[in-house]
Amino acid sequence: MMCTAKKCGIRFQPPAIILIYENEMKGKSRQRIMPVRNFSKFSDCNKAAEQLKNNPRHKNYLEQASLRQLEKLFSFLRGYLWGQSLAETMEQIQQETTIDPEEDLNKLDDKELAKRKSIMDELFEKNQKKKDDPNFVYDIEVEFPQDEQLQSCGWDTESADEF
């Protein structure tokens, strides 16, 4: 079945992920409600998103939905179960998905580092200019202003004499 995901959202009572998609064969917009079972305020959102995306009943519909988007929806549900307001949950998610340039990534554990790298990859793909973009210019050359005179390095000049 060919379908194109249009919108993805969450319902808190009873908990469910709601997907609005378009059936490409018939051209009709439809809504699919996927109930969220066995999810508590202590559950791992990433694991729950992977399980839902790989569920055989929902796999065809969630192919185009990103894992990050599903993870955010589960984070909203977990915040609701903790009793947080929607604004508090949104602020918490914003803090988790924002990368601080001053943060030392060498001090993070493997799981957190992988999360930060996936956020950076997603941001890179979002900002990347492709050949099909209207503002794409091939082979841009930029002259950078130099405030100071460049200093030559001693190792660079010495190694040139050896060859």
XYZ file of C-alpha atoms in Angstrom, residues 4 6 20 36 55 58 70 81 88 102 143:
11
model
C 2.230 9.613 2.126
C 0.991 14.355 6.112
C -2.916 11.645 8.923
C 0.201 3.228 22.761
C 5.564 -2.886 14.390
C 2.050 0.166 11.411
C 8.027 9.763 17.014
C 2.195 11.175 32.556
C 7.229 22.620 30.377
C 30.695 25.069 24.518
C 37.918 36.029 0.109
